[in-house]
Tab-separated table of C-alpha atoms in Angstrom:
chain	number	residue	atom	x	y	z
A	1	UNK	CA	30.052	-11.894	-57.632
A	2	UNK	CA	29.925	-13.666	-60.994
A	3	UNK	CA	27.687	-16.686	-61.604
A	4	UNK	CA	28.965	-20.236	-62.192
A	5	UNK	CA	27.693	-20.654	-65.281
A	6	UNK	CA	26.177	-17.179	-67.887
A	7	UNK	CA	22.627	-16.199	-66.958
A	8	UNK	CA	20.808	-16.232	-70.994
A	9	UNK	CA	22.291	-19.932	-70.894
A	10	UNK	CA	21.391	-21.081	-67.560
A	11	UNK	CA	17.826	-19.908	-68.231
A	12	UNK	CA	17.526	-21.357	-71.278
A	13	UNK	CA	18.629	-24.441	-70.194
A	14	UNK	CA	16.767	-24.510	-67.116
A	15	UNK	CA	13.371	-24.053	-68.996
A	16	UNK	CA	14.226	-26.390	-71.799
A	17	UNK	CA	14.935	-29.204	-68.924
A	18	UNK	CA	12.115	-27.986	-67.088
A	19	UNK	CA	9.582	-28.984	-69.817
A	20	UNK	CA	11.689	-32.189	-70.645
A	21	UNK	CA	10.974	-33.314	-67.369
A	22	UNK	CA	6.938	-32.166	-67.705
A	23	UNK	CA	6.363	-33.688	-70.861
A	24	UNK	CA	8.505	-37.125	-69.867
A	25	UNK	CA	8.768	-38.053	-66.500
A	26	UNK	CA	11.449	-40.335	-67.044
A	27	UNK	CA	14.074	-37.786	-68.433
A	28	UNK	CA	13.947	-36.919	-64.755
A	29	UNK	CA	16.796	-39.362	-63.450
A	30	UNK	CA	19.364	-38.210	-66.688
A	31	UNK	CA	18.481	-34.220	-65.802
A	32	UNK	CA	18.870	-34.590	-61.769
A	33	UNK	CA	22.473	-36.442	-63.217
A	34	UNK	CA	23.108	-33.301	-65.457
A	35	UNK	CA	22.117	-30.202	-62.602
A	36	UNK	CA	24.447	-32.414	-60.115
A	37	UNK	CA	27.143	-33.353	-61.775
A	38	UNK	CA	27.520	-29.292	-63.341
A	39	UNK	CA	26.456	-27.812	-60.087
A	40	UNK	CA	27.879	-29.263	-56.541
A	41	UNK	CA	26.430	-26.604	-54.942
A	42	UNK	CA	22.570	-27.847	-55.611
A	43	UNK	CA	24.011	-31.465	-54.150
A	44	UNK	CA	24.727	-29.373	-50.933
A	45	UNK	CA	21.297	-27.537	-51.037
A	46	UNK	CA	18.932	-30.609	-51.944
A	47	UNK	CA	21.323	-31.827	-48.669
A	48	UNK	CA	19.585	-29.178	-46.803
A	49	UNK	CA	16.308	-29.857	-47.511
A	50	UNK	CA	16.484	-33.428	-46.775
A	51	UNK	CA	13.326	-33.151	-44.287
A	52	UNK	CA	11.318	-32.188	-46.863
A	53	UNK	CA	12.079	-33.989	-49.505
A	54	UNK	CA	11.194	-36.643	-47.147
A	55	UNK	CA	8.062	-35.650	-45.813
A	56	UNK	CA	7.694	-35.519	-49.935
A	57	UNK	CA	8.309	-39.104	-50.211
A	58	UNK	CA	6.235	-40.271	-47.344
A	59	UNK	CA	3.485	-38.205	-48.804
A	60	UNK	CA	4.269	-39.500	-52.731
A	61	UNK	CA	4.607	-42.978	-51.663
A	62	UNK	CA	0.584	-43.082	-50.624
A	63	UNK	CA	0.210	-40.792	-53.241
A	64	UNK	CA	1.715	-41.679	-56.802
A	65	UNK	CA	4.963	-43.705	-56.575
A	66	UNK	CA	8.618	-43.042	-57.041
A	67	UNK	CA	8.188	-41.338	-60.668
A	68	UNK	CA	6.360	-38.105	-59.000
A	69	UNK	CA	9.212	-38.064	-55.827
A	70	UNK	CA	11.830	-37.801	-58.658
A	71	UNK	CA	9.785	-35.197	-60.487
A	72	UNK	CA	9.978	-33.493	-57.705
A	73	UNK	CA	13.468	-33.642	-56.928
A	74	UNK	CA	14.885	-32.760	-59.920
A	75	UNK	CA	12.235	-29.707	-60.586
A	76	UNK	CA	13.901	-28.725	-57.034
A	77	UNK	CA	17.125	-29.178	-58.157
A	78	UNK	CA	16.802	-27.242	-61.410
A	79	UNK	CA	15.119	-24.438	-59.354
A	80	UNK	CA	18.485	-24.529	-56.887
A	81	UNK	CA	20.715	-24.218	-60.152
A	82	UNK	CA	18.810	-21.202	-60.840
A	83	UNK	CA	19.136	-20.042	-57.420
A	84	UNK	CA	23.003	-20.184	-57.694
A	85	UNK	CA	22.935	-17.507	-60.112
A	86	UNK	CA	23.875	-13.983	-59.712
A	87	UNK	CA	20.082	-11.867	-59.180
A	88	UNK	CA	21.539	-9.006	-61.698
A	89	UNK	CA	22.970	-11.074	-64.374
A	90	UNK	CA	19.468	-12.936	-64.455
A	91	UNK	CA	18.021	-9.455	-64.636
A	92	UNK	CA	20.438	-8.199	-67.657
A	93	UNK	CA	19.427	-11.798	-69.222
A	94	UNK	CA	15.681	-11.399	-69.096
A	95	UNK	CA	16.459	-7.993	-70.090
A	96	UNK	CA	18.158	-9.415	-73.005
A	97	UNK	CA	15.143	-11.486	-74.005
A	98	UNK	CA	13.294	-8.403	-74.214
A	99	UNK	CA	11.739	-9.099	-71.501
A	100	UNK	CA	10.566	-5.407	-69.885
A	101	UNK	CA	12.605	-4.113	-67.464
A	102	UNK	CA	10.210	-3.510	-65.097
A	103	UNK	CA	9.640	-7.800	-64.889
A	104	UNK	CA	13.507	-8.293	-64.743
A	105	UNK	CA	14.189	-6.219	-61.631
A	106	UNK	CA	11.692	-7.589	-60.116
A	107	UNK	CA	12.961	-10.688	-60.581
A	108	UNK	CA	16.192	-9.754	-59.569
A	109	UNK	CA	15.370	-7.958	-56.291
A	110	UNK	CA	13.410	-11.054	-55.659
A	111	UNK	CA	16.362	-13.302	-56.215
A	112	UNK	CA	18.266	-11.106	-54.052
A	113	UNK	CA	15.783	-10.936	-51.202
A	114	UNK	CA	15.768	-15.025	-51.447
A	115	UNK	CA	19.355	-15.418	-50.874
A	116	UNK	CA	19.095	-12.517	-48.371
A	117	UNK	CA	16.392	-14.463	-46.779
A	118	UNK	CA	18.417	-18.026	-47.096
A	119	UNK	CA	21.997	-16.702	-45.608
A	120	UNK	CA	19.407	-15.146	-42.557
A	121	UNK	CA	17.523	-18.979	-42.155
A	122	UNK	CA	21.304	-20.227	-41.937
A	123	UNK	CA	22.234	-17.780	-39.386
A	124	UNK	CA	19.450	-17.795	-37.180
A	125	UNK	CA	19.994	-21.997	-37.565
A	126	UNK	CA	22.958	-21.273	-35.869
A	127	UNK	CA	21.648	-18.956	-33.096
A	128	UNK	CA	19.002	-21.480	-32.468
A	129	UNK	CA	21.822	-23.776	-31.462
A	130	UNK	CA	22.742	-21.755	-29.187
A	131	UNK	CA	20.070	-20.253	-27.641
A	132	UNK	CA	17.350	-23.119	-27.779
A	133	UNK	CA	13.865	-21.188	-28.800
A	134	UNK	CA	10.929	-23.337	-30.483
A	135	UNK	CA	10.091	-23.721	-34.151
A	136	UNK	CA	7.727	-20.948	-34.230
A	137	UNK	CA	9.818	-18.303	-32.364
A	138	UNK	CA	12.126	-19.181	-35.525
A	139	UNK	CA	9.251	-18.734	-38.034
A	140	UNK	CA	8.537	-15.305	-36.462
A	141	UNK	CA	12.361	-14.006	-36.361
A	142	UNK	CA	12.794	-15.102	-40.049
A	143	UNK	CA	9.564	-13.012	-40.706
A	144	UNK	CA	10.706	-9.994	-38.780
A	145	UNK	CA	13.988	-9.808	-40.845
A	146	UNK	CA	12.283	-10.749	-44.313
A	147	UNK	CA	9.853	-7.611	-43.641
A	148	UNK	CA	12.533	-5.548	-42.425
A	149	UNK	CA	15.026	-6.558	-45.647
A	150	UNK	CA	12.149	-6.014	-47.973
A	151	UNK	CA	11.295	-2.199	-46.181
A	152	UNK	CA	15.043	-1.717	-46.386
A	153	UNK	CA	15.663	-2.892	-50.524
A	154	UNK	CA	12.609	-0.378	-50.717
A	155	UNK	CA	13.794	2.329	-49.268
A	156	UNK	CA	17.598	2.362	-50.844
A	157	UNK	CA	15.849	2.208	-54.188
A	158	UNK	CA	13.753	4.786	-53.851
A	159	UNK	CA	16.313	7.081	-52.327
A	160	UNK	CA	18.982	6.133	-55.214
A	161	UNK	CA	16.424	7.182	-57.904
A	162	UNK	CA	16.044	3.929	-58.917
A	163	UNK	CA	16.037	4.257	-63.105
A	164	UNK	CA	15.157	0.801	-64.754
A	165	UNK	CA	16.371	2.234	-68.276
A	166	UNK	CA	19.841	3.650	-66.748
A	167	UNK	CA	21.181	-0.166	-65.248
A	168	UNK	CA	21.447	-2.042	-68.874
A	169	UNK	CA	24.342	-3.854	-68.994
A	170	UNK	CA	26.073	-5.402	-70.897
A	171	UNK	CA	25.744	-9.640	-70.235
A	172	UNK	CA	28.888	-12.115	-70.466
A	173	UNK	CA	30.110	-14.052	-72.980
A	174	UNK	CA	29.195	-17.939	-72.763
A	175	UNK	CA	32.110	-20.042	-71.795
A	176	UNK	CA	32.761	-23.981	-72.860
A	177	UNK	CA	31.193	-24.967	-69.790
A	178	UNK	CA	27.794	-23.182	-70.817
A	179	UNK	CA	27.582	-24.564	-74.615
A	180	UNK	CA	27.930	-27.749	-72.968
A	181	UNK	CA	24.838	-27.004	-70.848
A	182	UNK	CA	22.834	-25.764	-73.236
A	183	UNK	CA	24.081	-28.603	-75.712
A	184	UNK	CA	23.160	-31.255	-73.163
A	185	UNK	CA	19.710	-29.936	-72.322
A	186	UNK	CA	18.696	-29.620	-75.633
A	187	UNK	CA	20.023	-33.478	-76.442
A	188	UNK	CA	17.261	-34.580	-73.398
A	189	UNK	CA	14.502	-32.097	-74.113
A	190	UNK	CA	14.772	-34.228	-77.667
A	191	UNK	CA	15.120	-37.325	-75.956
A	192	UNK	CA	11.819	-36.293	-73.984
A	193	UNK	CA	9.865	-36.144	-76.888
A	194	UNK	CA	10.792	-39.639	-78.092
């Protein structure tokens, strides 16, 4: 499965936005634009989290005002463009930074074991449906199958001889699509210092 847009960029971009939108909270509106309008997908996933976003904005709205509920939003959003990625070619990216390898699996495998997680929320969503059990009999079956994923990953590792220096790859080239990322975050991370 190959990512939407190439890892090295993605993260790049992603941090550079991410401190845009610390350092000026008003660059938060023109990034939340940007992560939308180059990823659909995070549209469809802030879509999912609409109850708590909104149990964000009740809270905000007694709290600090509309500035900190799009803060919020867009930090979420820039996390779900991350989360789009592929786990291994953020792995071979950090791993590119010279990052140590022993940091990039792990963020990989815990990538992995989010999405893992995520497609398992979705289908026991849909068993709910069906078989009408309460919130917390949900929390605990999501548990039980996180624990039993993690045990799983663990085990297959181990039994694979696992060798962090033996899975260096190679990373892909960056496309049109990710110089116009990394061109557009860097234009607001300026802005954000204006």
């Amino acid at each position: 499965m190959s990512s939407r847009f190439e890892a090295r960029t993605a993260l790049i971009s992603t941090l550079l936005l991410s401190l845009s939108v610390m350092l000026n909270q008003r660059m938060s509106l023109p990034i939340l634009i940007l992560t939308l309008a180059l990823n659909f997908n995070v549209l469809k996933a802030l879509a999912k989290l609409a109850p708590l976003i909104a149990f964000y904005v009740v809270s905000a709205l007694f709290l600090g005002g509309v500035d900190r509920i799009l803060t919020m939003v867009t930090l979420l959003s820039l996390f779900l463009f991350l989360y789009d990625l592929n786990p291994e070619e953020v792995g071979f990216a950090l791993m590119y930074f010279r990052l140590p390898p022993r940091f990039a699996y792990s963020i990989c495998i815990s990538l992995r074991l989010l999405q893992n997680v995520s497609n398992d929320l979705n289908n026991l969503l849909q068993i709910k449906k069906l078989e009408r059990f309460g919130y917390l009999e949900l929390l605990k079956r999501l548990t039980n199958i996180a624990v039993i994923r993690a045990i799983s990953m663990a085990e297959s590792l181990k039994s694979r001889s696992f060798d962090l220096d033996m899975r260096i790859s190679n990373v892909n080239e960056p496309k049109l699509k990710d110089y116009v990322l990394l061109f557009s975050s860097i234009i607001l991370a300026l802005l954000s210092l204006i």
